[in-house]
Amino acid sequence: MRKNFKIVATMAALLIAAVGVITFEACNKKDEAVKDISELNTPELSFMDKEMIQFGEKMKSATKGGETMQLDEAVRNLSNYENFKMCDASRYSADMERLTIVSDLPITNGNVYLSDINAIYESNRKQIKDKLASLEGDNKNVYCVYSRIDGNSKDGEDARVVTDAILFRGFGTVMPTPYYFDEDMCWPYTFDCYECPGERAVYVLSDRIAAIMTEHVQCLPGYRVVLYEVDYETTYATDVPDPNSPNGHYALIHNDYESLCLNADDMRYYLNSMVNIATGWNVNQHNLGRNLSHIQYLDFNDSALWGIYSEAECSYVGFDW
């Protein structure tokens, strides 16, 4: 199985690759050794588990105005650590909940204080935990978390950190054959569509593309799947001109040229377009060692396909709840 390959057959390669994943050389304490942590002596820990535990200790013990880290590296480490401490990617459905959190992060000369990174982590953790508690179902969990820098930041100004948490709600409907559509689907999100008896087209297409394209990993009993090095791809309707599409202009639905209802042939055309787009994404991302972990079709005038890519590991460490 793929997960056995991850944690057994390529352990030597994993040890080498993980060195480049997380860097702990903070700008003003490069030679300071990480203090002894008893948790690191657990034999079941992977190399990535140990790296994350060490980063967590550095972050949580950082004092205000103390240790710093380069902005991009700090936010990347934060994202990896959030997945390590809060997520289990072994439970997934097409019907997921998305929570977006925006935080401000002070930067100086391209660096940030680890104490500020820890503050964002604790704030995100609380909001994600509260959101999870508000969802129905007994089998709910956090699937993955992706923190990233939004926009260009200038020296002396705060960086905006956007965090997307994808949560599994513990229930879902039985998915039909992906390419089977038996009703006309309503498209415009700005109108109540009375002419169409079916569901909202974007929601249905989002579920179907997730069922077709999402790639999953399994772990041995006692371990959970953790997603690291998260990246994303986005393609808008206007990015893919297509005069042969049902709207006559773009390969995805576009509000300026669309009728109120989409029939089965229209839905299959757009679904095939999304499969082609995601397959193109896969070529580049697979070369970087990432797989498609989550994909959504988003409801805009200029609709968009949005995918999360990541590396996957098996972790023996429990949650931070």
PDB file of C-alpha atoms in Angstrom:
ATOM      1  CA  MET A   1       0.000   0.000   0.000  1.00  0.00           C
ATOM      2  CA  ARG A   2       1.049   3.504  -0.612  1.00  0.00           C
ATOM      3  CA  LYS A   3       1.341   4.347   3.078  1.00  0.00           C
ATOM      4  CA  ASN A   4       3.540   1.357   3.795  1.00  0.00           C
ATOM      5  CA  PHE A   5       5.781   2.683   1.054  1.00  0.00           C
ATOM      6  CA  LYS A   6       5.862   6.057   2.735  1.00  0.00           C
ATOM      7  CA  ILE A   7       6.855   4.868   6.183  1.00  0.00           C
ATOM      8  CA  VAL A   8       8.853   1.722   5.450  1.00  0.00           C
ATOM      9  CA  ALA A   9      10.261   1.317   1.936  1.00  0.00           C
ATOM     10  CA  THR A  10      11.501   4.893   1.556  1.00  0.00           C
ATOM     11  CA  MET A  11      12.531   5.692   5.110  1.00  0.00           C
ATOM     12  CA  ALA A  12      16.080   6.505   4.036  1.00  0.00           C
ATOM     13  CA  ALA A  13      14.828   8.901   1.373  1.00  0.00           C
ATOM     14  CA  LEU A  14      12.357  10.354   3.822  1.00  0.00           C
ATOM     15  CA  LEU A  15      15.110  11.158   6.298  1.00  0.00           C
ATOM     16  CA  ILE A  16      16.989  13.027   3.590  1.00  0.00           C
ATOM     17  CA  ALA A  17      13.942  14.835   2.188  1.00  0.00           C
ATOM     18  CA  ALA A  18      12.631  15.923   5.554  1.00  0.00           C
ATOM     19  CA  VAL A  19      15.799  17.878   6.235  1.00  0.00           C
ATOM     20  CA  GLY A  20      14.719  20.326   3.563  1.00  0.00           C
ATOM     21  CA  VAL A  21      11.142  20.549   4.801  1.00  0.00           C
ATOM     22  CA  ILE A  22      11.544  22.347   8.109  1.00  0.00           C
ATOM     23  CA  THR A  23      14.358  24.731   8.983  1.00  0.00           C
ATOM     24  CA  PHE A  24      14.862  25.861  12.538  1.00  0.00           C
ATOM     25  CA  GLU A  25      17.670  28.352  11.999  1.00  0.00           C
ATOM     26  CA  ALA A  26      16.095  31.446  13.540  1.00  0.00           C
ATOM     27  CA  CYS A  27      17.869  34.646  12.635  1.00  0.00           C
ATOM     28  CA  ASN A  28      19.168  35.616  16.042  1.00  0.00           C
ATOM     29  CA  LYS A  29      19.724  32.163  17.650  1.00  0.00           C
ATOM     30  CA  LYS A  30      21.140  29.986  14.902  1.00  0.00           C
ATOM     31  CA  ASP A  31      23.414  27.883  17.086  1.00  0.00           C
ATOM     32  CA  GLU A  32      21.111  27.343  20.009  1.00  0.00           C
ATOM     33  CA  ALA A  33      20.368  23.636  20.513  1.00  0.00           C
ATOM     34  CA  VAL A  34      16.790  22.508  21.064  1.00  0.00           C
ATOM     35  CA  LYS A  35      16.350  21.468  24.685  1.00  0.00           C
ATOM     36  CA  ASP A  36      15.852  17.806  25.494  1.00  0.00           C
ATOM     37  CA  ILE A  37      12.257  16.738  24.879  1.00  0.00           C
ATOM     38  CA  SER A  38      11.177  13.416  26.355  1.00  0.00           C
ATOM     39  CA  GLU A  39       8.472  12.972  23.706  1.00  0.00           C
ATOM     40  CA  LEU A  40      11.188  12.589  21.074  1.00  0.00           C
ATOM     41  CA  ASN A  41      12.247   9.274  22.611  1.00  0.00           C
ATOM     42  CA  THR A  42       9.068   7.531  21.448  1.00  0.00           C
ATOM     43  CA  PRO A  43      10.255   4.827  18.999  1.00  0.00           C
ATOM     44  CA  GLU A  44       7.178   5.056  16.745  1.00  0.00           C
ATOM     45  CA  LEU A  45       7.915   8.655  15.767  1.00  0.00           C
ATOM     46  CA  SER A  46       8.838   9.426  12.184  1.00  0.00           C
ATOM     47  CA  PHE A  47      11.523  11.936  11.307  1.00  0.00           C
ATOM     48  CA  MET A  48       8.780  14.446  10.419  1.00  0.00           C
ATOM     49  CA  ASP A  49       7.075  13.865  13.786  1.00  0.00           C
ATOM     50  CA  LYS A  50      10.308  14.800  15.543  1.00  0.00           C
ATOM     51  CA  GLU A  51      10.844  17.889  13.405  1.00  0.00           C
ATOM     52  CA  MET A  52       7.323  19.104  14.181  1.00  0.00           C
ATOM     53  CA  ILE A  53       7.683  18.459  17.920  1.00  0.00           C
ATOM     54  CA  GLN A  54      10.895  20.477  17.960  1.00  0.00           C
ATOM     55  CA  PHE A  55       9.317  23.353  16.048  1.00  0.00           C
ATOM     56  CA  GLY A  56       6.349  23.355  18.435  1.00  0.00           C
ATOM     57  CA  GLU A  57       8.664  23.596  21.437  1.00  0.00           C
ATOM     58  CA  LYS A  58      10.563  26.498  19.867  1.00  0.00           C
ATOM     59  CA  MET A  59       7.369  28.316  18.967  1.00  0.00           C
ATOM     60  CA  LYS A  60       5.596  27.837  22.296  1.00  0.00           C
ATOM     61  CA  SER A  61       8.629  28.764  24.389  1.00  0.00           C
ATOM     62  CA  ALA A  62       9.410  31.901  22.346  1.00  0.00           C
ATOM     63  CA  THR A  63       9.194  35.198  24.218  1.00  0.00           C
ATOM     64  CA  LYS A  64       7.842  38.496  22.905  1.00  0.00           C
ATOM     65  CA  GLY A  65      10.633  40.341  21.101  1.00  0.00           C
ATOM     66  CA  GLY A  66      12.817  37.230  21.190  1.00  0.00           C
ATOM     67  CA  GLU A  67      13.550  34.637  18.536  1.00  0.00           C
ATOM     68  CA  THR A  68      12.690  35.412  14.911  1.00  0.00           C
ATOM     69  CA  MET A  69      12.270  33.505  11.650  1.00  0.00           C
ATOM     70  CA  GLN A  70      12.007  34.520   8.011  1.00  0.00           C
ATOM     71  CA  LEU A  71       8.362  35.270   7.104  1.00  0.00           C
ATOM     72  CA  ASP A  72       7.793  32.674   4.385  1.00  0.00           C
ATOM     73  CA  GLU A  73       9.505  29.927   6.371  1.00  0.00           C
ATOM     74  CA  ALA A  74       7.609  30.779   9.544  1.00  0.00           C
ATOM     75  CA  VAL A  75       4.181  30.648   7.876  1.00  0.00           C
ATOM     76  CA  ARG A  76       5.063  27.427   6.074  1.00  0.00           C
ATOM     77  CA  ASN A  77       6.144  25.858   9.353  1.00  0.00           C
ATOM     78  CA  LEU A  78       2.962  27.141  11.003  1.00  0.00           C
ATOM     79  CA  SER A  79       0.833  25.469   8.329  1.00  0.00           C
ATOM     80  CA  ASN A  80       2.699  22.172   8.700  1.00  0.00           C
ATOM     81  CA  TYR A  81       2.417  22.308  12.489  1.00  0.00           C
ATOM     82  CA  GLU A  82      -1.340  23.001  12.353  1.00  0.00           C
ATOM     83  CA  ASN A  83      -1.796  19.850  10.293  1.00  0.00           C
ATOM     84  CA  PHE A  84       0.474  17.898  12.627  1.00  0.00           C
ATOM     85  CA  LYS A  85      -1.421  18.883  15.781  1.00  0.00           C
ATOM     86  CA  MET A  86      -5.033  19.217  14.591  1.00  0.00           C
ATOM     87  CA  CYS A  87      -5.757  17.082  11.531  1.00  0.00           C
ATOM     88  CA  ASP A  88      -6.558  13.575  10.388  1.00  0.00           C
ATOM     89  CA  ALA A  89      -6.718  13.271   6.602  1.00  0.00           C
ATOM     90  CA  SER A  90      -7.846   9.633   6.668  1.00  0.00           C
ATOM     91  CA  ARG A  91     -11.512  10.671   6.870  1.00  0.00           C
ATOM     92  CA  TYR A  92     -12.797  12.505   3.830  1.00  0.00           C
ATOM     93  CA  SER A  93     -15.998  13.117   1.925  1.00  0.00           C
ATOM     94  CA  ALA A  94     -16.996  15.345  -0.975  1.00  0.00           C
ATOM     95  CA  ASP A  95     -19.259  17.258   1.438  1.00  0.00           C
ATOM     96  CA  MET A  96     -16.772  19.195   3.577  1.00  0.00           C
ATOM     97  CA  GLU A  97     -17.002  22.399   5.617  1.00  0.00           C
ATOM     98  CA  ARG A  98     -14.518  25.228   4.973  1.00  0.00           C
ATOM     99  CA  LEU A  99     -13.528  27.780   7.621  1.00  0.00           C
ATOM    100  CA  THR A 100     -11.411  30.805   6.644  1.00  0.00           C
ATOM    101  CA  ILE A 101      -9.500  32.816   9.276  1.00  0.00           C
ATOM    102  CA  VAL A 102      -7.557  36.036   8.594  1.00  0.00           C
ATOM    103  CA  SER A 103      -4.781  37.218  10.931  1.00  0.00           C
ATOM    104  CA  ASP A 104      -2.301  40.108  10.920  1.00  0.00           C
ATOM    105  CA  LEU A 105       1.369  39.305  11.469  1.00  0.00           C
ATOM    106  CA  PRO A 106       3.952  42.080  12.148  1.00  0.00           C
ATOM    107  CA  ILE A 107       7.121  41.805  10.057  1.00  0.00           C
ATOM    108  CA  THR A 108      10.490  43.548  10.321  1.00  0.00           C
ATOM    109  CA  ASN A 109      13.205  43.201   7.691  1.00  0.00           C
ATOM    110  CA  GLY A 110      11.365  40.183   6.311  1.00  0.00           C
ATOM    111  CA  ASN A 111      11.338  38.402   9.680  1.00  0.00           C
ATOM    112  CA  VAL A 112       8.650  37.647  12.262  1.00  0.00           C
ATOM    113  CA  TYR A 113       8.762  36.792  15.941  1.00  0.00           C
ATOM    114  CA  LEU A 114       8.044  33.173  16.809  1.00  0.00           C
ATOM    115  CA  SER A 115       5.917  34.432  19.687  1.00  0.00           C
ATOM    116  CA  ASP A 116       3.618  36.082  17.128  1.00  0.00           C
ATOM    117  CA  ILE A 117       3.466  32.867  15.101  1.00  0.00           C
ATOM    118  CA  ASN A 118       2.475  31.043  18.284  1.00  0.00           C
ATOM    119  CA  ALA A 119      -0.271  33.616  18.930  1.00  0.00           C
ATOM    120  CA  ILE A 120      -1.726  32.951  15.471  1.00  0.00           C
ATOM    121  CA  TYR A 121      -1.515  29.199  16.063  1.00  0.00           C
ATOM    122  CA  GLU A 122      -3.394  29.436  19.373  1.00  0.00           C
ATOM    123  CA  SER A 123      -6.033  31.741  17.875  1.00  0.00           C
ATOM    124  CA  ASN A 124      -6.518  29.490  14.832  1.00  0.00           C
ATOM    125  CA  ARG A 125      -6.645  26.410  17.047  1.00  0.00           C
ATOM    126  CA  LYS A 126      -9.427  27.890  19.188  1.00  0.00           C
ATOM    127  CA  GLN A 127     -11.512  29.027  16.214  1.00  0.00           C
ATOM    128  CA  ILE A 128     -11.118  25.703  14.415  1.00  0.00           C
ATOM    129  CA  LYS A 129     -11.988  23.783  17.589  1.00  0.00           C
ATOM    130  CA  ASP A 130     -15.095  25.940  18.134  1.00  0.00           C
ATOM    131  CA  LYS A 131     -16.186  25.468  14.519  1.00  0.00           C
ATOM    132  CA  LEU A 132     -15.695  21.715  14.762  1.00  0.00           C
ATOM    133  CA  ALA A 133     -17.802  21.591  17.934  1.00  0.00           C
ATOM    134  CA  SER A 134     -20.633  23.429  16.154  1.00  0.00           C
ATOM    135  CA  LEU A 135     -20.922  20.809  13.400  1.00  0.00           C
ATOM    136  CA  GLU A 136     -23.351  17.920  13.532  1.00  0.00           C
ATOM    137  CA  GLY A 137     -22.231  14.307  13.586  1.00  0.00           C
ATOM    138  CA  ASP A 138     -20.172  12.067  15.848  1.00  0.00           C
ATOM    139  CA  ASN A 139     -17.390  11.242  13.412  1.00  0.00           C
ATOM    140  CA  LYS A 140     -16.370  14.814  12.528  1.00  0.00           C
ATOM    141  CA  ASN A 141     -12.750  15.901  12.408  1.00  0.00           C
ATOM    142  CA  VAL A 142     -10.372  18.446  10.864  1.00  0.00           C
ATOM    143  CA  TYR A 143      -9.187  17.124   7.512  1.00  0.00           C
ATOM    144  CA  CYS A 144      -6.448  19.666   6.781  1.00  0.00           C
ATOM    145  CA  VAL A 145      -5.353  23.262   7.462  1.00  0.00           C
ATOM    146  CA  TYR A 146      -3.604  25.591   5.045  1.00  0.00           C
ATOM    147  CA  SER A 147      -2.061  28.876   6.238  1.00  0.00           C
ATOM    148  CA  ARG A 148      -0.530  31.184   3.670  1.00  0.00           C
ATOM    149  CA  ILE A 149       0.548  34.803   3.137  1.00  0.00           C
ATOM    150  CA  ASP A 150      -2.034  36.851   1.264  1.00  0.00           C
ATOM    151  CA  GLY A 151      -0.735  39.568  -1.049  1.00  0.00           C
ATOM    152  CA  ASN A 152       2.507  41.536  -0.985  1.00  0.00           C
ATOM    153  CA  SER A 153       3.767  42.820   2.354  1.00  0.00           C
ATOM    154  CA  LYS A 154       6.161  45.738   2.792  1.00  0.00           C
ATOM    155  CA  ASP A 155       8.719  46.191   5.531  1.00  0.00           C
ATOM    156  CA  GLY A 156       7.147  47.731   8.592  1.00  0.00           C
ATOM    157  CA  GLU A 157       3.631  46.652   7.634  1.00  0.00           C
ATOM    158  CA  ASP A 158       1.696  43.655   8.870  1.00  0.00           C
ATOM    159  CA  ALA A 159       1.460  40.586   6.673  1.00  0.00           C
ATOM    160  CA  ARG A 160      -1.996  39.125   6.238  1.00  0.00           C
ATOM    161  CA  VAL A 161      -2.068  35.403   6.990  1.00  0.00           C
ATOM    162  CA  VAL A 162      -5.076  33.532   5.601  1.00  0.00           C
ATOM    163  CA  THR A 163      -5.886  30.130   7.075  1.00  0.00           C
ATOM    164  CA  ASP A 164      -8.321  27.699   5.454  1.00  0.00           C
ATOM    165  CA  ALA A 165      -9.452  24.778   7.597  1.00  0.00           C
ATOM    166  CA  ILE A 166     -11.265  21.934   5.811  1.00  0.00           C
ATOM    167  CA  LEU A 167     -13.495  19.994   8.214  1.00  0.00           C
ATOM    168  CA  PHE A 168     -15.144  16.612   7.790  1.00  0.00           C
ATOM    169  CA  ARG A 169     -18.706  16.812   9.100  1.00  0.00           C
ATOM    170  CA  GLY A 170     -19.144  13.125   9.807  1.00  0.00           C
ATOM    171  CA  PHE A 171     -21.997  12.544   7.412  1.00  0.00           C
ATOM    172  CA  GLY A 172     -22.827  12.824   3.739  1.00  0.00           C
ATOM    173  CA  THR A 173     -25.082  11.560   0.999  1.00  0.00           C
ATOM    174  CA  VAL A 174     -24.439   8.508  -1.131  1.00  0.00           C
ATOM    175  CA  MET A 175     -22.629   9.664  -4.252  1.00  0.00           C
ATOM    176  CA  PRO A 176     -24.226   8.580  -7.556  1.00  0.00           C
ATOM    177  CA  THR A 177     -22.187   7.556 -10.581  1.00  0.00           C
ATOM    178  CA  PRO A 178     -20.103  10.724 -11.174  1.00  0.00           C
ATOM    179  CA  TYR A 179     -21.213  11.318 -14.778  1.00  0.00           C
ATOM    180  CA  TYR A 180     -24.901  10.476 -14.264  1.00  0.00           C
ATOM    181  CA  PHE A 181     -27.267  13.463 -14.109  1.00  0.00           C
ATOM    182  CA  ASP A 182     -31.036  12.917 -14.055  1.00  0.00           C
ATOM    183  CA  GLU A 183     -32.354  16.488 -13.579  1.00  0.00           C
ATOM    184  CA  ASP A 184     -31.693  19.953 -14.934  1.00  0.00           C
ATOM    185  CA  MET A 185     -29.438  21.874 -12.547  1.00  0.00           C
ATOM    186  CA  CYS A 186     -29.832  25.483 -11.417  1.00  0.00           C
ATOM    187  CA  TRP A 187     -26.795  27.693 -11.991  1.00  0.00           C
ATOM    188  CA  PRO A 188     -27.058  31.393 -11.038  1.00  0.00           C
ATOM    189  CA  TYR A 189     -26.200  31.943  -7.394  1.00  0.00           C
ATOM    190  CA  THR A 190     -27.876  35.373  -7.486  1.00  0.00           C
ATOM    191  CA  PHE A 191     -31.344  34.004  -8.290  1.00  0.00           C
ATOM    192  CA  ASP A 192     -33.857  31.486  -6.981  1.00  0.00           C
ATOM    193  CA  CYS A 193     -34.155  29.142  -9.904  1.00  0.00           C
ATOM    194  CA  TYR A 194     -37.772  28.068 -10.245  1.00  0.00           C
ATOM    195  CA  GLU A 195     -37.459  26.680 -13.758  1.00  0.00           C
ATOM    196  CA  CYS A 196     -35.106  23.868 -12.692  1.00  0.00           C
ATOM    197  CA  PRO A 197     -36.198  21.036 -10.382  1.00  0.00           C
ATOM    198  CA  GLY A 198     -32.636  19.941  -9.624  1.00  0.00           C
ATOM    199  CA  GLU A 199     -29.939  21.045  -7.196  1.00  0.00           C
ATOM    200  CA  ARG A 200     -27.450  23.888  -7.569  1.00  0.00           C
ATOM    201  CA  ALA A 201     -25.143  23.017 -10.442  1.00  0.00           C
ATOM    202  CA  VAL A 202     -21.948  24.294  -8.811  1.00  0.00           C
ATOM    203  CA  TYR A 203     -22.528  22.262  -5.637  1.00  0.00           C
ATOM    204  CA  VAL A 204     -23.220  19.083  -7.586  1.00  0.00           C
ATOM    205  CA  LEU A 205     -20.193  19.566  -9.842  1.00  0.00           C
ATOM    206  CA  SER A 206     -18.016  20.253  -6.810  1.00  0.00           C
ATOM    207  CA  ASP A 207     -19.054  16.944  -5.225  1.00  0.00           C
ATOM    208  CA  ARG A 208     -18.538  15.006  -8.461  1.00  0.00           C
ATOM    209  CA  ILE A 209     -15.056  16.385  -9.237  1.00  0.00           C
ATOM    210  CA  ALA A 210     -13.997  15.632  -5.659  1.00  0.00           C
ATOM    211  CA  ALA A 211     -15.216  12.046  -5.989  1.00  0.00           C
ATOM    212  CA  ILE A 212     -13.329  11.589  -9.267  1.00  0.00           C
ATOM    213  CA  MET A 213     -10.018  13.359  -8.666  1.00  0.00           C
ATOM    214  CA  THR A 214      -9.130  13.412  -4.954  1.00  0.00           C
ATOM    215  CA  GLU A 215      -6.147  11.206  -4.060  1.00  0.00           C
ATOM    216  CA  HIS A 216      -6.042   9.570  -0.632  1.00  0.00           C
ATOM    217  CA  VAL A 217      -3.463   7.840   1.528  1.00  0.00           C
ATOM    218  CA  GLN A 218      -3.943   5.152   4.175  1.00  0.00           C
ATOM    219  CA  CYS A 219      -1.884   4.475   7.298  1.00  0.00           C
ATOM    220  CA  LEU A 220      -1.327   1.412   9.439  1.00  0.00           C
ATOM    221  CA  PRO A 221      -3.536   1.016  12.557  1.00  0.00           C
ATOM    222  CA  GLY A 222      -2.573   3.438  15.328  1.00  0.00           C
ATOM    223  CA  TYR A 223      -1.368   6.118  12.913  1.00  0.00           C
ATOM    224  CA  ARG A 224      -3.203   8.989  11.226  1.00  0.00           C
ATOM    225  CA  VAL A 225      -2.671  10.676   7.868  1.00  0.00           C
ATOM    226  CA  VAL A 226      -1.139  14.155   8.138  1.00  0.00           C
ATOM    227  CA  LEU A 227      -0.819  16.485   5.149  1.00  0.00           C
ATOM    228  CA  TYR A 228       2.294  18.674   4.886  1.00  0.00           C
ATOM    229  CA  GLU A 229       3.795  21.233   2.500  1.00  0.00           C
ATOM    230  CA  VAL A 230       0.318  22.307   1.402  1.00  0.00           C
ATOM    231  CA  ASP A 231      -0.002  24.261  -1.849  1.00  0.00           C
ATOM    232  CA  TYR A 232      -2.979  25.220  -3.982  1.00  0.00           C
ATOM    233  CA  GLU A 233      -4.082  25.706  -7.580  1.00  0.00           C
ATOM    234  CA  THR A 234      -6.910  27.938  -8.824  1.00  0.00           C
ATOM    235  CA  THR A 235      -8.354  28.251 -12.330  1.00  0.00           C
ATOM    236  CA  TYR A 236     -11.116  30.755 -13.148  1.00  0.00           C
ATOM    237  CA  ALA A 237     -13.576  30.411 -16.018  1.00  0.00           C
ATOM    238  CA  THR A 238     -11.928  33.287 -17.899  1.00  0.00           C
ATOM    239  CA  ASP A 239      -8.596  31.409 -17.736  1.00  0.00           C
ATOM    240  CA  VAL A 240      -9.917  28.695 -20.075  1.00  0.00           C
ATOM    241  CA  PRO A 241     -11.487  30.062 -23.308  1.00  0.00           C
ATOM    242  CA  ASP A 242     -13.620  27.448 -25.052  1.00  0.00           C
ATOM    243  CA  PRO A 243     -16.034  28.423 -27.869  1.00  0.00           C
ATOM    244  CA  ASN A 244     -17.379  24.835 -27.957  1.00  0.00           C
ATOM    245  CA  SER A 245     -18.680  24.906 -24.377  1.00  0.00           C
ATOM    246  CA  PRO A 246     -22.400  25.208 -23.548  1.00  0.00           C
ATOM    247  CA  ASN A 247     -21.931  28.936 -22.817  1.00  0.00           C
ATOM    248  CA  GLY A 248     -19.925  29.415 -26.007  1.00  0.00           C
ATOM    249  CA  HIS A 249     -17.065  31.247 -24.320  1.00  0.00           C
ATOM    250  CA  TYR A 250     -15.380  29.368 -21.433  1.00  0.00           C
ATOM    251  CA  ALA A 251     -14.765  25.774 -20.379  1.00  0.00           C
ATOM    252  CA  LEU A 252     -16.282  26.521 -16.958  1.00  0.00           C
ATOM    253  CA  ILE A 253     -19.628  28.106 -16.084  1.00  0.00           C
ATOM    254  CA  HIS A 254     -19.699  31.881 -16.464  1.00  0.00           C
ATOM    255  CA  ASN A 255     -22.584  34.041 -15.285  1.00  0.00           C
ATOM    256  CA  ASP A 256     -22.518  36.464 -18.231  1.00  0.00           C
ATOM    257  CA  TYR A 257     -23.329  33.790 -20.791  1.00  0.00           C
ATOM    258  CA  GLU A 258     -25.266  31.102 -18.943  1.00  0.00           C
ATOM    259  CA  SER A 259     -28.943  30.106 -19.014  1.00  0.00           C
ATOM    260  CA  LEU A 260     -30.786  29.509 -15.750  1.00  0.00           C
ATOM    261  CA  CYS A 261     -30.739  25.746 -16.164  1.00  0.00           C
ATOM    262  CA  LEU A 262     -28.066  23.268 -17.212  1.00  0.00           C
ATOM    263  CA  ASN A 263     -29.122  19.925 -18.660  1.00  0.00           C
ATOM    264  CA  ALA A 264     -27.305  16.605 -18.300  1.00  0.00           C
ATOM    265  CA  ASP A 265     -25.116  17.168 -21.373  1.00  0.00           C
ATOM    266  CA  ASP A 266     -24.099  20.616 -20.073  1.00  0.00           C
ATOM    267  CA  MET A 267     -23.184  19.166 -16.679  1.00  0.00           C
ATOM    268  CA  ARG A 268     -21.101  16.407 -18.233  1.00  0.00           C
ATOM    269  CA  TYR A 269     -19.295  18.938 -20.437  1.00  0.00           C
ATOM    270  CA  TYR A 270     -18.319  21.100 -17.456  1.00  0.00           C
ATOM    271  CA  LEU A 271     -17.365  18.076 -15.374  1.00  0.00           C
ATOM    272  CA  ASN A 272     -15.065  16.852 -18.159  1.00  0.00           C
ATOM    273  CA  SER A 273     -13.552  20.343 -18.357  1.00  0.00           C
ATOM    274  CA  MET A 274     -12.803  20.278 -14.637  1.00  0.00           C
ATOM    275  CA  VAL A 275     -11.233  16.831 -14.893  1.00  0.00           C
ATOM    276  CA  ASN A 276      -8.982  18.116 -17.692  1.00  0.00           C
ATOM    277  CA  ILE A 277      -7.965  21.156 -15.632  1.00  0.00           C
ATOM    278  CA  ALA A 278      -7.197  19.104 -12.516  1.00  0.00           C
ATOM    279  CA  THR A 279      -5.274  16.546 -14.577  1.00  0.00           C
ATOM    280  CA  GLY A 280      -3.091  19.389 -15.859  1.00  0.00           C
ATOM    281  CA  TRP A 281      -2.490  20.563 -12.295  1.00  0.00           C
ATOM    282  CA  ASN A 282      -1.470  17.034 -11.326  1.00  0.00           C
ATOM    283  CA  VAL A 283       1.389  16.905 -13.809  1.00  0.00           C
ATOM    284  CA  ASN A 284       3.320  19.728 -12.144  1.00  0.00           C
ATOM    285  CA  GLN A 285       2.318  18.952  -8.564  1.00  0.00           C
ATOM    286  CA  HIS A 286       3.168  15.253  -8.804  1.00  0.00           C
ATOM    287  CA  ASN A 287       6.655  16.212  -9.966  1.00  0.00           C
ATOM    288  CA  LEU A 288       6.951  18.176  -6.688  1.00  0.00           C
ATOM    289  CA  GLY A 289       5.837  15.169  -4.642  1.00  0.00           C
ATOM    290  CA  ARG A 290       2.342  16.493  -3.891  1.00  0.00           C
ATOM    291  CA  ASN A 291      -1.040  14.841  -4.476  1.00  0.00           C
ATOM    292  CA  LEU A 292      -4.490  16.373  -4.866  1.00  0.00           C
ATOM    293  CA  SER A 293      -5.888  16.290  -1.329  1.00  0.00           C
ATOM    294  CA  HIS A 294      -9.024  18.402  -1.744  1.00  0.00           C
ATOM    295  CA  ILE A 295     -10.833  20.070  -4.647  1.00  0.00           C
ATOM    296  CA  GLN A 296     -13.831  22.409  -4.815  1.00  0.00           C
ATOM    297  CA  TYR A 297     -15.800  24.180  -7.518  1.00  0.00           C
ATOM    298  CA  LEU A 298     -16.548  27.676  -6.235  1.00  0.00           C
ATOM    299  CA  ASP A 299     -19.642  29.779  -6.910  1.00  0.00           C
ATOM    300  CA  PHE A 300     -18.655  33.125  -8.460  1.00  0.00           C
ATOM    301  CA  ASN A 301     -19.802  35.119 -11.511  1.00  0.00           C
ATOM    302  CA  ASP A 302     -16.495  33.916 -12.930  1.00  0.00           C
ATOM    303  CA  SER A 303     -16.642  30.439 -11.368  1.00  0.00           C
ATOM    304  CA  ALA A 304     -13.400  28.836 -10.201  1.00  0.00           C
ATOM    305  CA  LEU A 305     -11.909  25.413  -9.628  1.00  0.00           C
ATOM    306  CA  TRP A 306      -9.734  25.342  -6.487  1.00  0.00           C
ATOM    307  CA  GLY A 307      -7.498  22.472  -5.397  1.00  0.00           C
ATOM    308  CA  ILE A 308      -5.264  21.756  -2.397  1.00  0.00           C
ATOM    309  CA  TYR A 309      -2.121  19.717  -2.994  1.00  0.00           C
ATOM    310  CA  SER A 310       0.109  18.269  -0.288  1.00  0.00           C
ATOM    311  CA  GLU A 311       2.600  15.670   0.765  1.00  0.00           C
ATOM    312  CA  ALA A 312       1.267  13.007   3.143  1.00  0.00           C
ATOM    313  CA  GLU A 313       2.843  11.230   6.100  1.00  0.00           C
ATOM    314  CA  CYS A 314       1.708   8.810   8.809  1.00  0.00           C
ATOM    315  CA  SER A 315       1.948  10.194  12.343  1.00  0.00           C
ATOM    316  CA  TYR A 316       1.820   8.362  15.675  1.00  0.00           C
ATOM    317  CA  VAL A 317       1.370  11.589  17.686  1.00  0.00           C
ATOM    318  CA  GLY A 318      -2.053  12.531  19.092  1.00  0.00           C
ATOM    319  CA  PHE A 319      -4.067  15.727  18.634  1.00  0.00           C
ATOM    320  CA  ASP A 320      -3.661  19.093  20.385  1.00  0.00           C
ATOM    321  CA  TRP A 321      -7.237  19.451  21.646  1.00  0.00           C
TER     322      TRP A 321
END
